[in-house]
CSV table of N, CA and C in Angstrom, one decimal:
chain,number,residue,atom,x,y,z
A,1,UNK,N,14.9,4.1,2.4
A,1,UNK,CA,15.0,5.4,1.8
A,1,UNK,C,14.9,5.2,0.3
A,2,UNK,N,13.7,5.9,-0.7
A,2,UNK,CA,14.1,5.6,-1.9
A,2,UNK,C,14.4,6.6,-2.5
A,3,UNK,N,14.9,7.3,-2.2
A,3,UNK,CA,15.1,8.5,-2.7
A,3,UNK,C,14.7,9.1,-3.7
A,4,UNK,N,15.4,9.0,-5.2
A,4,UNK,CA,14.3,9.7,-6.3
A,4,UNK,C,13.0,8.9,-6.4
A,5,UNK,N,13.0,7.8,-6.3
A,5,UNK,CA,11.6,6.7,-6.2
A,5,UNK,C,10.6,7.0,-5.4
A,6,UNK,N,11.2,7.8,-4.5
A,6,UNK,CA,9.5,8.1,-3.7
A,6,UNK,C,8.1,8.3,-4.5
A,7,UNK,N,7.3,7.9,-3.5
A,7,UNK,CA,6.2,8.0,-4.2
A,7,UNK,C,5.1,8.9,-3.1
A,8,UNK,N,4.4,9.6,-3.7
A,8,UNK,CA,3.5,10.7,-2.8
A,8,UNK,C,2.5,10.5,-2.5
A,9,UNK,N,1.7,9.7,-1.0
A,9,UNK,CA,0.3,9.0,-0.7
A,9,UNK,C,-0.4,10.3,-1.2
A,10,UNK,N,-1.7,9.5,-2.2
A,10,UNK,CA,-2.9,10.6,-2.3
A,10,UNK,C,-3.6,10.3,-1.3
A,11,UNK,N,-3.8,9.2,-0.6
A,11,UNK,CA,-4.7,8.9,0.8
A,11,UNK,C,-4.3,8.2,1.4
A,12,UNK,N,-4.5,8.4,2.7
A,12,UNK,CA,-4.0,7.5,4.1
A,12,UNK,C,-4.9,7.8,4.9
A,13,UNK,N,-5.2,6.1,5.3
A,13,UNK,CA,-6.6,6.5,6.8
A,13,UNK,C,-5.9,5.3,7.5
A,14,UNK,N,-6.3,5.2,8.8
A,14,UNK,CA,-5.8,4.2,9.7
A,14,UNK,C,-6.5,4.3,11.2
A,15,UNK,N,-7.3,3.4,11.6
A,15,UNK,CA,-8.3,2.7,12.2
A,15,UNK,C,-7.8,2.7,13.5
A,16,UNK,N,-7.3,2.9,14.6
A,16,UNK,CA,-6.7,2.4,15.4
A,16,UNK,C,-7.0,1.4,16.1
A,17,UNK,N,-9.0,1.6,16.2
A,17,UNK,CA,-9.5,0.7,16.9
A,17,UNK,C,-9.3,-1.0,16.5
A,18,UNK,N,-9.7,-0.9,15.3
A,18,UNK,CA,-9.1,-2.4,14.2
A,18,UNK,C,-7.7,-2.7,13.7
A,19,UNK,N,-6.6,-1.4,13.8
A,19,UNK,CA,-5.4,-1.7,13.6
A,19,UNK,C,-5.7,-1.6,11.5
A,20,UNK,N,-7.3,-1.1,11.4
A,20,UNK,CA,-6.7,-1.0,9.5
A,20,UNK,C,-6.1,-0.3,9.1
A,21,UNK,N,-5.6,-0.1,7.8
A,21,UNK,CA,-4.8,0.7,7.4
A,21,UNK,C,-5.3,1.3,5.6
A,22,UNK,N,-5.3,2.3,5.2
A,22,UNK,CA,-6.1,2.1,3.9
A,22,UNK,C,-4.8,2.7,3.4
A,23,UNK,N,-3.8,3.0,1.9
A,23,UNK,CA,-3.2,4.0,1.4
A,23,UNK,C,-3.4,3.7,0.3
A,24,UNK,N,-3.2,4.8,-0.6
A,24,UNK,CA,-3.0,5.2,-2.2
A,24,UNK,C,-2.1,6.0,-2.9
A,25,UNK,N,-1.7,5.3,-3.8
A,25,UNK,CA,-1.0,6.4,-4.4
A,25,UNK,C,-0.9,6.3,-5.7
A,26,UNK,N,-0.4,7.3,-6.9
A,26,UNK,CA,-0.4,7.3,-8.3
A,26,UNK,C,1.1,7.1,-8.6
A,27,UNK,N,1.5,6.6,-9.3
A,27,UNK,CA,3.1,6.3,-9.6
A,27,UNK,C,3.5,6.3,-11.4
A,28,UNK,N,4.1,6.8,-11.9
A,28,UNK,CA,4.5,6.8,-13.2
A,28,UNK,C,5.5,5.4,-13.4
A,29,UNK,N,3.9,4.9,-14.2
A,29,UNK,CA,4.6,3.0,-14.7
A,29,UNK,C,4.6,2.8,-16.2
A,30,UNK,N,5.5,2.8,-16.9
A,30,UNK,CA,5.7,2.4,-18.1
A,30,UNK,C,4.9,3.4,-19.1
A,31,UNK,N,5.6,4.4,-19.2
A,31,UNK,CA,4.8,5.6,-19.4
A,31,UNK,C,3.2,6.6,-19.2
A,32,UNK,N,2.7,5.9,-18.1
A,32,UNK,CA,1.8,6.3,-17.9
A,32,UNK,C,1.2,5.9,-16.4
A,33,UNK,N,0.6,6.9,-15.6
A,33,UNK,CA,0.3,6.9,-14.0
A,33,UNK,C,-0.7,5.7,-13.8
A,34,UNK,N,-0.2,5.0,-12.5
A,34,UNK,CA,-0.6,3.6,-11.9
A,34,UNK,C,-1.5,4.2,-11.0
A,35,UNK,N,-2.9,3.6,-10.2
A,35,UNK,CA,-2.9,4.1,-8.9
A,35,UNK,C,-3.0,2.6,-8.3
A,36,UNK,N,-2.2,2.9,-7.4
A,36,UNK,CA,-2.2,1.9,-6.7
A,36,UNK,C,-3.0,2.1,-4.9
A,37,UNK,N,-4.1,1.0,-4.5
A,37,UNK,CA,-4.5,0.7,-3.4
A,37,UNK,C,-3.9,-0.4,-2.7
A,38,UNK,N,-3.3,0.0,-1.1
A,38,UNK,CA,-2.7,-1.2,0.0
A,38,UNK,C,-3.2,-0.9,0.5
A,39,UNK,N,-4.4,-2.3,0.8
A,39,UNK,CA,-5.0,-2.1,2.5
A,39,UNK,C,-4.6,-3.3,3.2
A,40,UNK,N,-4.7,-3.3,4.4
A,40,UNK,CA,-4.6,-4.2,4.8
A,40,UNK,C,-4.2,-4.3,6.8
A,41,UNK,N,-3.8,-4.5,7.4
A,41,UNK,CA,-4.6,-4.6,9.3
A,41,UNK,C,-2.8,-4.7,9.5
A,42,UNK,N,-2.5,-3.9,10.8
A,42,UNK,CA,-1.3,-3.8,12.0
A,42,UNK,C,-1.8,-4.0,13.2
A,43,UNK,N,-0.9,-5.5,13.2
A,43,UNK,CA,-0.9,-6.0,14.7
A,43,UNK,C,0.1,-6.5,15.5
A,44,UNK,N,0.3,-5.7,16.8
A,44,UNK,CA,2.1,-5.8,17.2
A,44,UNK,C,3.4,-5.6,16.2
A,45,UNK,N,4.0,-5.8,15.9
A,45,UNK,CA,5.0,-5.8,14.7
A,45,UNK,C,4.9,-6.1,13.2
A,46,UNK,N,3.4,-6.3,13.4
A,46,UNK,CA,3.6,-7.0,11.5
A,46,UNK,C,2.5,-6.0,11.2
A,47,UNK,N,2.6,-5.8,9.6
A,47,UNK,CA,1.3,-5.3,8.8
A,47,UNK,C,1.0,-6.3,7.4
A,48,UNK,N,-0.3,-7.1,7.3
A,48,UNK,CA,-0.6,-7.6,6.5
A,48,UNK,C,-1.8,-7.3,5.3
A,49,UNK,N,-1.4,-7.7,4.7
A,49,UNK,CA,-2.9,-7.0,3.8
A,49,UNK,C,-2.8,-7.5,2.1
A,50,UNK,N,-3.3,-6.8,1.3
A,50,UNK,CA,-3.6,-6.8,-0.5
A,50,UNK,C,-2.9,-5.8,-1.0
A,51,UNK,N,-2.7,-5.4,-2.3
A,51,UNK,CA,-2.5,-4.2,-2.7
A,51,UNK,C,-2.9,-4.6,-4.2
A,52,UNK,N,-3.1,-3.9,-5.1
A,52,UNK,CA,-3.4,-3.9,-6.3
A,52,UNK,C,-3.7,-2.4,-7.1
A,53,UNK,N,-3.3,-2.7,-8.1
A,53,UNK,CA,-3.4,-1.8,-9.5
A,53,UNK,C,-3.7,-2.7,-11.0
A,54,UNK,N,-4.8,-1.3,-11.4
A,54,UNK,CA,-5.1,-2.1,-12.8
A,54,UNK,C,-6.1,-3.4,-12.2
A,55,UNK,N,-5.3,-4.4,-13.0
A,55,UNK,CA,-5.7,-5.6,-13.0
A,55,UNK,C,-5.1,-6.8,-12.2
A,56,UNK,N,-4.0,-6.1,-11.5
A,56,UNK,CA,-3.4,-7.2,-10.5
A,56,UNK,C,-3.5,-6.9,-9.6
A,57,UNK,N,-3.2,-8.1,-8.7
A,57,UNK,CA,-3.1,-8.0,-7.0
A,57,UNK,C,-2.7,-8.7,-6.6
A,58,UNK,N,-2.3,-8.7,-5.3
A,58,UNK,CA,-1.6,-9.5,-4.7
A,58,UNK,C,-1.4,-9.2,-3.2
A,59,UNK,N,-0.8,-9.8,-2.3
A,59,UNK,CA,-0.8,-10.1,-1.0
A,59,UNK,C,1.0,-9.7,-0.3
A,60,UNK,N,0.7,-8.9,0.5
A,60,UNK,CA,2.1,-8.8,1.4
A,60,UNK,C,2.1,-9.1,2.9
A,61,UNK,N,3.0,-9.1,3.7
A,61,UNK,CA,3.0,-9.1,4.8
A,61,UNK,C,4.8,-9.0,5.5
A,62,UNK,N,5.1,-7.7,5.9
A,62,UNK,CA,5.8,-7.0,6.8
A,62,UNK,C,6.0,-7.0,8.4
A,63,UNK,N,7.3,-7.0,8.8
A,63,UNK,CA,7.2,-7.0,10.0
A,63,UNK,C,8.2,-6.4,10.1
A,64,UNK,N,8.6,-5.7,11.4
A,64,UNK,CA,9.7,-4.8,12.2
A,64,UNK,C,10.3,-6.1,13.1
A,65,UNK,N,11.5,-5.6,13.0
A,65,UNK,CA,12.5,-6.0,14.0
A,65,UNK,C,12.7,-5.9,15.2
């Protein structure tokens, strides 16, 4: 729960057939709006993928309990 931190998806698509996942969103960083892109594939319990803003990126990977 992040309470005041939430952030508001401007886009979300998700593949079922491939398990992709696309989201976006804009976030207020260091005085001025980020947008950030996470894509990345859901398979059984885990979701892995990239995400990046600007000029960085980088790699995650999540799983459920």
């Amino acid at each position: 729960n992040p309470g005041s931190n939430a952030i508001n998806l401007s886009k979300a698509a998700y593949e079922p057939a491939s398990g992709e996942i696309k989201l976006e969103a804009d976030a207020q960083g260091r005085g001025r709006v980020v947008h950030y892109v996470i894509e990345g594939k859901a398979a059984g319990n885990e979701m892995s993928g990239s995400w990046s803003h600007d000029d960085v990126k980088g790699d995650f990977r999540i799983s459920r309990q």
